[in-house]
Each structure stands twice: as C-alpha cells, then as structure tokens.
Coordinates of C-alpha atoms and ligand atoms in Angstrom, one line a residue:
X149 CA 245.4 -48.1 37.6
X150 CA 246.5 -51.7 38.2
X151 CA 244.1 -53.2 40.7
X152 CA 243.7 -56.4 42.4
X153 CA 239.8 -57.7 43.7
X154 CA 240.5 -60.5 46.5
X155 CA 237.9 -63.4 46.5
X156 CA 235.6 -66.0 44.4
X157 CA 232.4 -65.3 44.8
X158 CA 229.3 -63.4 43.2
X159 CA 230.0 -60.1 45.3
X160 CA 233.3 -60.2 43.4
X161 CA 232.3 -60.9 40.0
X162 CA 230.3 -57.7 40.7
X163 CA 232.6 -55.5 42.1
X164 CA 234.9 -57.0 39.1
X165 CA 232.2 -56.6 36.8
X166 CA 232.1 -52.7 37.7
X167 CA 235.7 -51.8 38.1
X168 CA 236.4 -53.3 34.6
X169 CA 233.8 -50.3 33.2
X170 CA 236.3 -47.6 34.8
X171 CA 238.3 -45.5 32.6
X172 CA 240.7 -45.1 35.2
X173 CA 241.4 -48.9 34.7
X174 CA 244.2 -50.3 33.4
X175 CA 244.4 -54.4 34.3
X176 CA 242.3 -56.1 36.4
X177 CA 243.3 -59.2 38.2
X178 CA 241.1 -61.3 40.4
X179 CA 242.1 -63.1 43.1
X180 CA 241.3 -66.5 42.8
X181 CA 238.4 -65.4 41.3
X182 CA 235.8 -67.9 39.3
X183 CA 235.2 -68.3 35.6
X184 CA 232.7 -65.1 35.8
X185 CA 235.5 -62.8 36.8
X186 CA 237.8 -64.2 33.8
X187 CA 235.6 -62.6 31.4
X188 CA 236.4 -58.9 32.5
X189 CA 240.1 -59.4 34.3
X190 CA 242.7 -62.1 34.8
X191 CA 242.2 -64.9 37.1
X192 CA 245.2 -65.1 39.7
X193 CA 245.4 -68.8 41.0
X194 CA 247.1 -67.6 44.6
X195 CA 245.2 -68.6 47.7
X196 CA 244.8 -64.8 49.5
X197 CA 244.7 -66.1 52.9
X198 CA 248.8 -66.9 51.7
X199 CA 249.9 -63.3 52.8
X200 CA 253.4 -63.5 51.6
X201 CA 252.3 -65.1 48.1
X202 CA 249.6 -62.0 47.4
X203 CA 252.2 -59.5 49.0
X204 CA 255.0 -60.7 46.1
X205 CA 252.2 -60.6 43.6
X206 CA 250.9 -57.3 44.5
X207 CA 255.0 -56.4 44.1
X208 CA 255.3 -57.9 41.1
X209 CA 252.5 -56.8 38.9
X210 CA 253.3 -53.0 40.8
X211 CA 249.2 -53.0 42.0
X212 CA 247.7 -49.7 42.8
X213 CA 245.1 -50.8 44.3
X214 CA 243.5 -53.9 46.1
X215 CA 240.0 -54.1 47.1
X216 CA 239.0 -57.1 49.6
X217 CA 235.6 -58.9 49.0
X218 CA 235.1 -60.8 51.5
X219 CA 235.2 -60.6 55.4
X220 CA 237.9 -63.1 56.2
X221 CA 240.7 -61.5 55.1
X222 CA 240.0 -58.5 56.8
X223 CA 239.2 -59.8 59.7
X224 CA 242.8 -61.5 59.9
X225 CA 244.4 -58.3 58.7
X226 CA 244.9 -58.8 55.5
X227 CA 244.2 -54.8 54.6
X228 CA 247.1 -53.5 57.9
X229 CA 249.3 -56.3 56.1
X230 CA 249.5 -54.5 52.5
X231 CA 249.5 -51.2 53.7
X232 CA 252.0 -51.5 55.9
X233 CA 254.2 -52.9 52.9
X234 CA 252.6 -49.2 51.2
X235 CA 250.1 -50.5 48.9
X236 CA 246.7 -48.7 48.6
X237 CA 243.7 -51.1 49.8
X238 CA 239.7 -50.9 49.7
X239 CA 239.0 -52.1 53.2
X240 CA 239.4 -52.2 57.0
X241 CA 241.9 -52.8 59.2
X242 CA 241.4 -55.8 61.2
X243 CA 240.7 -54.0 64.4
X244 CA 237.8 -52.0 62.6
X245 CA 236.7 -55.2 61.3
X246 CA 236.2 -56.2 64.7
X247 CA 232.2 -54.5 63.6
X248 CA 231.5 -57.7 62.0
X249 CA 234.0 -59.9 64.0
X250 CA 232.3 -60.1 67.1
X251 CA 228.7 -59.0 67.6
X252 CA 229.6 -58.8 70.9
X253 CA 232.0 -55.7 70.2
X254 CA 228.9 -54.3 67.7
X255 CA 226.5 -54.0 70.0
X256 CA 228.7 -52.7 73.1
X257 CA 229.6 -49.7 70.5
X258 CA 225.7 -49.0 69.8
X259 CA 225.1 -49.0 73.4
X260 CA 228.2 -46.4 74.1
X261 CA 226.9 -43.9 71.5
X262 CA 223.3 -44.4 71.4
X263 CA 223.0 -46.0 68.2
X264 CA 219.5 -47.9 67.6
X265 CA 219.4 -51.3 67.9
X266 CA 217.9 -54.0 70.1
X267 CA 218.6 -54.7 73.9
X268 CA 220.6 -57.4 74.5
X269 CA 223.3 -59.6 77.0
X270 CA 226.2 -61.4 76.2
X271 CA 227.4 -64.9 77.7
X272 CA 230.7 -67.2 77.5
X273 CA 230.0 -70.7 77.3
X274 CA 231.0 -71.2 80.5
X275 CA 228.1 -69.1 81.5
X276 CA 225.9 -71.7 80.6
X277 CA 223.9 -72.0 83.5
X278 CA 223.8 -68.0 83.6
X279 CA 222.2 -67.7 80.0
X280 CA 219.6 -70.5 80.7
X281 CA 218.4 -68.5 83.7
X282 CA 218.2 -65.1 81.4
X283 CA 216.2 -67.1 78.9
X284 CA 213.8 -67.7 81.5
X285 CA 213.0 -64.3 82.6
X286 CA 213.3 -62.8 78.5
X287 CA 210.2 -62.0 76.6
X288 CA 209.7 -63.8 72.9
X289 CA 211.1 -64.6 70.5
X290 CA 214.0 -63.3 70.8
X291 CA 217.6 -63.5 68.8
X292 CA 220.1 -66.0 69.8
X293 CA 223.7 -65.1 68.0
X294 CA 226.7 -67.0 67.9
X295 CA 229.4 -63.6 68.6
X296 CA 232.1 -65.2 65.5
X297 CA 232.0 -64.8 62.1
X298 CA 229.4 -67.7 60.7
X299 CA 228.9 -67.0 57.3
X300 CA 225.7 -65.8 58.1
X301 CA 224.4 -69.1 59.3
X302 CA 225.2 -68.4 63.3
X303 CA 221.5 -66.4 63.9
X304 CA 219.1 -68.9 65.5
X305 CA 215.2 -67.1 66.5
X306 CA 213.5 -68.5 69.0
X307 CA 209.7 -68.2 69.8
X308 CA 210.2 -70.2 73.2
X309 CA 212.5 -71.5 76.1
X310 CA 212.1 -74.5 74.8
X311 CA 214.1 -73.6 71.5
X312 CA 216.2 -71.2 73.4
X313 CA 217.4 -74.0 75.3
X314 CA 218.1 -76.5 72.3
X315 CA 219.7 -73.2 70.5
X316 CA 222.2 -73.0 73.8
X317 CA 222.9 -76.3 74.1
X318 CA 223.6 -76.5 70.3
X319 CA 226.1 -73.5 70.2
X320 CA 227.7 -74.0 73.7
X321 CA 227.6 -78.0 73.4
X322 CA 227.5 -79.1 70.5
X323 CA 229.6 -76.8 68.7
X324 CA 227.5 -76.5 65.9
X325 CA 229.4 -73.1 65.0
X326 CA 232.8 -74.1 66.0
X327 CA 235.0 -71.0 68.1
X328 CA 232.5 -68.8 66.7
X329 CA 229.8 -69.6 69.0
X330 CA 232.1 -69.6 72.2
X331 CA 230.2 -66.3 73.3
X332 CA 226.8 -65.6 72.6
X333 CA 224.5 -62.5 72.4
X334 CA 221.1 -62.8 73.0
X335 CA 219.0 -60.0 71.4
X336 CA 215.6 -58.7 71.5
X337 CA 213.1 -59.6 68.5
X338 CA 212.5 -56.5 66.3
X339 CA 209.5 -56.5 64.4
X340 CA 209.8 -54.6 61.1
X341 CA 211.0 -54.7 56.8
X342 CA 215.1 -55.4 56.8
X343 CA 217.1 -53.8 54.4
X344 CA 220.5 -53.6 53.7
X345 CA 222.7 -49.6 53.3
X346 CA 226.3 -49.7 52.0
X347 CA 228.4 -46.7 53.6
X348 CA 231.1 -46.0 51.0
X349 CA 233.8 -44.3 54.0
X350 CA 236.9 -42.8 54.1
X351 CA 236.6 -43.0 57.7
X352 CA 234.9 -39.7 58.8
X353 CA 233.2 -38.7 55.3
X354 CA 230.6 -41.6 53.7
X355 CA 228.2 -41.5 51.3
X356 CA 225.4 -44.2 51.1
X357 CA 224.7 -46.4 47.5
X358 CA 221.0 -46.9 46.7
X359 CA 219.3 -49.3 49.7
X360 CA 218.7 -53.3 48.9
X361 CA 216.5 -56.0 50.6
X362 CA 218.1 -59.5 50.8
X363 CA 216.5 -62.8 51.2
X364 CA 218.1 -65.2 54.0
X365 CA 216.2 -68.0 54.3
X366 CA 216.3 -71.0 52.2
X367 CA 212.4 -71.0 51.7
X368 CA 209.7 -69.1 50.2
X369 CA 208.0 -66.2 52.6
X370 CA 211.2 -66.7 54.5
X371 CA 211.2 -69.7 55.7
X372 CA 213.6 -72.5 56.7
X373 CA 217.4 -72.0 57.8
X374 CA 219.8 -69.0 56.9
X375 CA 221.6 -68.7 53.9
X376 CA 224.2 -66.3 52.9
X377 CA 221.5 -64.7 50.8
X378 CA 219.2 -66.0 48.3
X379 CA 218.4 -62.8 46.4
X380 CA 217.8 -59.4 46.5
X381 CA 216.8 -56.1 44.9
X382 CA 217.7 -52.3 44.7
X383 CA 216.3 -50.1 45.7
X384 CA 214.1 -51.1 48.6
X385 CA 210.9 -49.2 49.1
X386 CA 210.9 -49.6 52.4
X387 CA 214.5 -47.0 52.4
X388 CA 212.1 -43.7 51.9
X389 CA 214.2 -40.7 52.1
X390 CA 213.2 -40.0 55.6
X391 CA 214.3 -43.5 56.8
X392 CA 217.8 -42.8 54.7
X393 CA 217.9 -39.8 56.1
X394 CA 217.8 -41.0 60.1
X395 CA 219.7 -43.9 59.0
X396 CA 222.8 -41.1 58.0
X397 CA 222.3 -39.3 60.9
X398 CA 221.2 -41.9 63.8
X399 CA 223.0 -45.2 62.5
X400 CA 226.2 -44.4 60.2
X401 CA 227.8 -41.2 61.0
X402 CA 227.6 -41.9 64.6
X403 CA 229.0 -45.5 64.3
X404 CA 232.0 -43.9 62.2
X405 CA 232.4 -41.3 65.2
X406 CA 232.3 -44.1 67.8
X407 CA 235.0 -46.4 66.1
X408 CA 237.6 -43.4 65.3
X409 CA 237.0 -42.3 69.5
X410 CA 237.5 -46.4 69.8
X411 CA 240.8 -45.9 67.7
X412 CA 239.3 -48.3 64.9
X413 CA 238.9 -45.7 62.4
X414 CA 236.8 -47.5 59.7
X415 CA 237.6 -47.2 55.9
X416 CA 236.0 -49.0 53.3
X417 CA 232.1 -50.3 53.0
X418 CA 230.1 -50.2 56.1
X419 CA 227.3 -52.4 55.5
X420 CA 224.4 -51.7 57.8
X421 CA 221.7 -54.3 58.2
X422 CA 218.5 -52.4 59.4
X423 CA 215.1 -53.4 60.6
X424 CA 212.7 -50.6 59.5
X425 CA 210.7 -51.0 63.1
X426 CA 208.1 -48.9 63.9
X427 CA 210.3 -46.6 66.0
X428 CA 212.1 -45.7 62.8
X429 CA 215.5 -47.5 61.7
X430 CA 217.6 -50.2 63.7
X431 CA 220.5 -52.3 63.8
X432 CA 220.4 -55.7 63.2
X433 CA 224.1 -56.4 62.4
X434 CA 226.9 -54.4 60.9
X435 CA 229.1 -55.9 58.0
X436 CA 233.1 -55.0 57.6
X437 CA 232.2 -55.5 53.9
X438 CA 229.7 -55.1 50.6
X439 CA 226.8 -57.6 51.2
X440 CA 226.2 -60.8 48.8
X441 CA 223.8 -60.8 47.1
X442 CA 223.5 -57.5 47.7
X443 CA 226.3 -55.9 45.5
X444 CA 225.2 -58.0 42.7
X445 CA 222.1 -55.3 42.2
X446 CA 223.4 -52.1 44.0
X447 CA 226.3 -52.0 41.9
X448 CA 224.8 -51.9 38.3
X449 CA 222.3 -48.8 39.5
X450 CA 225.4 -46.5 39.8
X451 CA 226.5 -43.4 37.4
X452 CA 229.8 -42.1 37.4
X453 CA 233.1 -43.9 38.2
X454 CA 233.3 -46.6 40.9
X455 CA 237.0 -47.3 40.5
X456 CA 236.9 -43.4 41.6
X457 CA 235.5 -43.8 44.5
X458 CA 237.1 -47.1 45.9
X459 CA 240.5 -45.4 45.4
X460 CA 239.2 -42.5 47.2
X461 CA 238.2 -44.5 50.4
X462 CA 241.5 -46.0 50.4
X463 CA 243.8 -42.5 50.2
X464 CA 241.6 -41.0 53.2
X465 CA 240.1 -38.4 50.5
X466 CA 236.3 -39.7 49.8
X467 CA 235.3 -38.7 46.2
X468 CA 231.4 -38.5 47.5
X469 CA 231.1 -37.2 43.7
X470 CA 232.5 -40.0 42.1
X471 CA 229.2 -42.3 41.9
X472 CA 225.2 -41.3 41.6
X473 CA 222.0 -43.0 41.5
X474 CA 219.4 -41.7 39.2
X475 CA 217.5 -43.9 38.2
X476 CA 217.2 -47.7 37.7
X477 CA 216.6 -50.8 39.5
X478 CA 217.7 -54.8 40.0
X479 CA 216.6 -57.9 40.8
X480 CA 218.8 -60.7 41.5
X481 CA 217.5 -64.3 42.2
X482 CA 220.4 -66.9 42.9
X483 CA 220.0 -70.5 41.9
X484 CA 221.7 -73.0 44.2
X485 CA 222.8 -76.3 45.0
X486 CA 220.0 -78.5 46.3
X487 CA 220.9 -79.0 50.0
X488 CA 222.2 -75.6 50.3
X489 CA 222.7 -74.3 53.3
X490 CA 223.8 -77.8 54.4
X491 CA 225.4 -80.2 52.4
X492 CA 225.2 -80.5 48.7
X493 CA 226.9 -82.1 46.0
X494 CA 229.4 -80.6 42.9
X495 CA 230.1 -80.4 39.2
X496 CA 227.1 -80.7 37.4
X497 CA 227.4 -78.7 34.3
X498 CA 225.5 -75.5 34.1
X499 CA 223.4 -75.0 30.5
X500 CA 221.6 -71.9 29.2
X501 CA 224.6 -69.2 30.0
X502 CA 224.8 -68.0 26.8
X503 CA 221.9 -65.5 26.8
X504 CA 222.8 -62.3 25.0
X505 CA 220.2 -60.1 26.7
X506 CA 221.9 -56.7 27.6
X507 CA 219.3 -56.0 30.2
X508 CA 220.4 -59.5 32.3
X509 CA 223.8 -59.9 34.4
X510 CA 224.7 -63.7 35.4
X511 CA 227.0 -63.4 38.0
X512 CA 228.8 -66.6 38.7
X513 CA 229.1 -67.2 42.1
X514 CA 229.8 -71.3 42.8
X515 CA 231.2 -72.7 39.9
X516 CA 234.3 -73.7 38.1
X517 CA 235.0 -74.6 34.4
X518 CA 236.3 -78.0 33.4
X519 CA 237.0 -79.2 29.6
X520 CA 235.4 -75.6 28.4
X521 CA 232.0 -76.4 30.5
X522 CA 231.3 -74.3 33.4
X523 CA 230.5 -76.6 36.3
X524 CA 228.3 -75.6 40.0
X525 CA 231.4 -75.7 42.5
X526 CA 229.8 -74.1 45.3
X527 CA 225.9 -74.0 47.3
X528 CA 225.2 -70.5 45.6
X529 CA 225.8 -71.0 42.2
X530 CA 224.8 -68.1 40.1
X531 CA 223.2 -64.5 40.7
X532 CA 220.9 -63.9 38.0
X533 CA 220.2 -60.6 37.8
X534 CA 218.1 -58.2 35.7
X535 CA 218.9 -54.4 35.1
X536 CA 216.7 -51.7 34.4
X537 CA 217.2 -48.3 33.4
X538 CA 213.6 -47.4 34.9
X539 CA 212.5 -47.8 38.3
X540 CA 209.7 -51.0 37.7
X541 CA 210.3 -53.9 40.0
X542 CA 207.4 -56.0 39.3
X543 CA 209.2 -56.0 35.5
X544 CA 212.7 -56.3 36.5
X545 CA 211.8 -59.2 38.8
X546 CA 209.7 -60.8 35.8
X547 CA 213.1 -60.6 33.4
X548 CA 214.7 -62.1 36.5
X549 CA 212.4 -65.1 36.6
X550 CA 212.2 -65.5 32.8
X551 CA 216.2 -65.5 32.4
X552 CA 216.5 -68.4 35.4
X553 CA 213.9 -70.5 33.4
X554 CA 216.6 -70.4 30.6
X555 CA 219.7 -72.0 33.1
X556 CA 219.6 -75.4 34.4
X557 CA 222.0 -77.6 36.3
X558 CA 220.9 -80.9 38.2
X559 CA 219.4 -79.9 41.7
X560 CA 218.8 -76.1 40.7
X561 CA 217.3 -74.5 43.7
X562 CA 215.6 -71.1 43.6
X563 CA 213.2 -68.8 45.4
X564 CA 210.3 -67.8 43.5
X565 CA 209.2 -64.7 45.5
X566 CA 212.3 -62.8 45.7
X567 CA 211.0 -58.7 45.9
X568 CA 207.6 -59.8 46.1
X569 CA 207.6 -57.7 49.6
X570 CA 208.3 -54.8 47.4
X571 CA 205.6 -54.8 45.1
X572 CA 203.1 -56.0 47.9
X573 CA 203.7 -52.6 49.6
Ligands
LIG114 N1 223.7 -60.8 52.3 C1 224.2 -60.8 53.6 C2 225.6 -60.6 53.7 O1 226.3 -60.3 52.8 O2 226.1 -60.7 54.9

C-alpha cells in the first residue's frame, strides 16, 4: 500500500512511526510532515489545506490510502473531497466532524440519545445580556466553552460570577477566540479522573485502543492555562474494565447510533474525552480525531497490524482483529517552548537527540532542521516517550524523566509530574 499521513505534528510522527512497521506498507509519504516523520517516510512539502495540490499528489503517486491527523482538514472536508475523487481516506466527513466542530452540535446529540455528560445551555454573542443572567442563577464552578474549534485553548472554569463574567466578556468582546467563540456553551463542573478512549470505527462496528490520561495545563498538579497537552500515559488506571465496559455501551456505541440516525455516519477515530465521576463515565468533549499527546503512547502498546486496521475503517469493513493490547505501557512528557501556550520564541537548536535507547521514542512535534541541526519550530517541541513491554508506570515514567534530562534547547519547558495521578492511586 501507498499511503499518505496529512499533518506536522507529534500525533503524526506517531501514526507515521506505526504505519511505517506495517507489512502491508509499501511508501510512506508525510504531508508536510517535520524532520521526525523523514526518518520513517518522505516528507511531502504541499500545504494540505491546498485541496487541489494534495488531490494531484494523491493522483500522481496512485495513494491507496490517506489518513488525516489533524482536525482542520476534516472539519473543512478534506476527507468528502478525496473520496469523492475515489481515494480511500482514514477520517470523517466534514458533517461528522461537526462532533468536534461545534460543542454546541456535541452536546445537543448527547442530550437526544441519552448519552452522559454534563447539563448545559448554549448562547450567541448577541445573547449577551441572556448568558449573564444564566450565570447568575448557575451553581459553581462551572465550564465556560467557546462552541469553535480552539486548539484546545477555548475551555475557561470558573469558580465565580465574577470570572464568569470576565470569561464572557473575553469571548463575546474581546474576541479572544476569534469566530470560534461567537457561541458559547456553558456546562456544569464534573468532578472526577479524565481520561482519554480512541474508538477505531467503521461507522457502526468500533473497537476501543488501550485508555490514556493527558495533561492540559501548563503547570504542575494542573495548574495554569490549557495547552494542547503536555503529556500523557497508557494505560490509565482509572479505565478499569467495568468503566471501559459502560464507556462501550453508554458513551460510544450510542454516539455512533445517534450520528448515522443524524445522517453523519462517523468513520475514523472517535476520541472520547471522559470524566470518571462518581456516577460512572461522562462526556467532557468528543474529538473528530486521535488525541495529541495521546497517540504518541497508545500507539506503541499495540500488537498486530495498524495499517490493517486504518484501511479497514476507511472501506466500511472494520478489521476489529487487526490490532491487540497485551501488555505494555507509555509515558510521554513533552518539552516545550518557554511561553507556551502564549507566545514563544523559535529556532534554538535541540542537543541530546541521538540516544540509542530502544525502550525510548522522541517524537518530534515543533521543530524543523536547518544546516543538518534540528531546530524548536513550534510551542510543543518534542514527545519524549518511554516504552515498556511490562505494565510498570512508576518505571516507565522514570525512563521518561531520565531521557528528557539528556535533550536541551534554550527555554525547555517541561512537567515534572506527568502520570503521577496514576501511581498515587
Ligand atoms: N490531547 C488533547 C487533544 O488531542 O485534543
């Protein structure tokens, strides 16, 4: 197979990283891809939100298959695009990608069909007078969402009216999140361990990859602003087999009922973010897409062929055989820019990649190479993730922790407690 990965960042160099080990493989191109990627498949300097230019590539290099990182893309239809010209794509259509689009559309589904999750309202920003008044009556803290995409920076909790107001006034006012915050959705505080599941779907079958925990805020013991993620592990303790098992039943396969009876039959990965509450498993947020940081340690944990099972999402004929878990565990810390999540500076060199340790991954995320040195070109710079064949996570993380001590790049940034949760259980 001839297959094409569309984007640049961590998430890809893993799902490149993993693809590249299928026998089914025959080239591997990455789209644009990052100096990570180029060590297991060729770099492809097109810009993917270009339609036409990936279409002629796609034409050209006779892909079989094209699997789409990030959520952009499929949120502007990339995936209906390609198919429509016959080409075989790992993905949503854009309507289905409405799941992560609009939070809006998320939780209206979970209400329809029952789905756990936390009450909530919904209000245009000319409602601004309207929202205020709801914020006086609400218990908290509660969950003020801009409804757009918002690279998982548009989540603002509020422990009073006080900050509820500023939050508004921000969104509605000030713009801080652009369009994306011309609705928001105002949600009920759940108390409880999150966790991330990946549905692999074809649609109506799914099968779930081992459950992750990722780390959002910028600080230690979760403190500070949202990130995109700033590490995570596999598999989460908190994911017992029961939990997985109302998860499957309660969460996924009824979401995947709703959106085909909503004509937005889903294919591709379903990523349900969950708060393990007390009442059992809810939904924080769905994702159109595999998580990041996430994939970085789910994908390394599985057996079998994942090449396999991508394909088999994309014909309509889920290969639930394809992968297995056994055994095995990962911890991934990310180093990033100082300043990250707001501004930060670029192109210091990186030093200390050259470790030869077969139990340690480092996925490049943000950078870019320049006269042979590979430069930070982005706020998350590198996943730096440790592999085990056993299930120990206090070791894993320690291999973690001892590999990032070896990397350096002016203004490195790290957590130190990522998976602490886990072993504190
Ligand atoms: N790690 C969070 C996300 O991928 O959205």
């Amino acid at each position: 197979m001839r297959v094409l990965v569309i984007g640049s960042g961590g998430r890809e160099h893993a799902l490149a990283l993993k693809i590249s080990k299928s026998s089914l493989l025959d080239m591997l191109f990455i789209m644009p891809g990052n100096p990570g990627t180029k060590q297991v498949g060729e770099n492809v300097k097109i810009n993917p939100s270009h339609g036409d230019k990936t279409l002629q590539f796609c034409k050209d290099e006779r892909i079989d298959l094209i699997v789409i990182g990030p959520e952009q893309p499929l949120v502007e239809g990339l995936s209906d695009y390609l198919r429509n010209e016959g080409f075989k794509v790992f993905g949503p259509s854009g309507k289905a990608a409405e799941i992560e689009a609009h939070k809006s559309f998320a939780k209206r589904l979970m209400k329809k069909y029952n789905i756990p999750t936390s009450d909530f309202a919904e209000f245009q920003s000319d409602e601004y007078d309207n929202a205020l008044s709801y914020l006086k009556e609400t218990g908290y803290p509660c969950v003020i969402k801009a409804d757009g995409l918002a690279a998982g920076k548009g989540v603002l909790i509020c422990k009073n009216f006080d900050q509820a107001e500023k939050a508004v006034k921000e969104i509605f006012l000030d713009k801080v999140f652009g369009s994306s915050g011309d609705k928001i959705v105002i949600e009920e505080f759940m108390e409880g361990e999150e966790a991330s599941i990946f549905a692999i779907t074809d649609g109506t079958d799914f099968i779930c990859l081992p459950s992750s925990q990722d780390h959002k805020r910028i600080g230690n013991k979760d403190t500070g602003k949202n990130t995109g993620g700033m590490g995570a592990y596999s598999p989460a303790p908190v994911v017992t087999n029961e939990i997985l098992s109302q998860v499957e039943n309660k969460i996924i396969k009824p979401t995947l009922d709703g959106m085909n009876k909503e004509d937005c039959l889903f294919t591709g990965c379903l990523y349900v973010g969950l708060m393990i509450t007390k009442d059992g498993p809810k939904v924080v947020e769905y994702n159109c897409r595999f998580g990041d940081p996430e994939t970085q340690v789910v994908l390394p944990l599985l057996k079998g062929d994942f090449l396999k099972l991508l394909y088999s999402s994309a014909v309509g004929e889920l290969d639930k055989n394809a992968v297995h878990y056994e055994d095995g565990c990962a911890v991934c810390v990310v180093a990033a820019s100082k300043g990250y999540p707001d501004s930060y500076q670029k192109g210091f060199e990186i030093a200390g990649l050259d470790s030869n340790d077969k139990k340690i991954i480092v996925y490049h995320a943000g950078t870019d190479e320049t006269d042979d040195k590979i430069i930070t070109n982005g706020g998350r710079v590198l996943g730096v993730t440790a592999v085990l064949a056993e299930n120990d996570l206090r070791k894993a993380r320690n291999k973690a922790y001892e590999a990032i001590n070896e990397i350096h790049f002016e203004g490195m940034y790290f957590r130190k407690d990522i998976a602490v949760k886990a072993l504190n259980r």
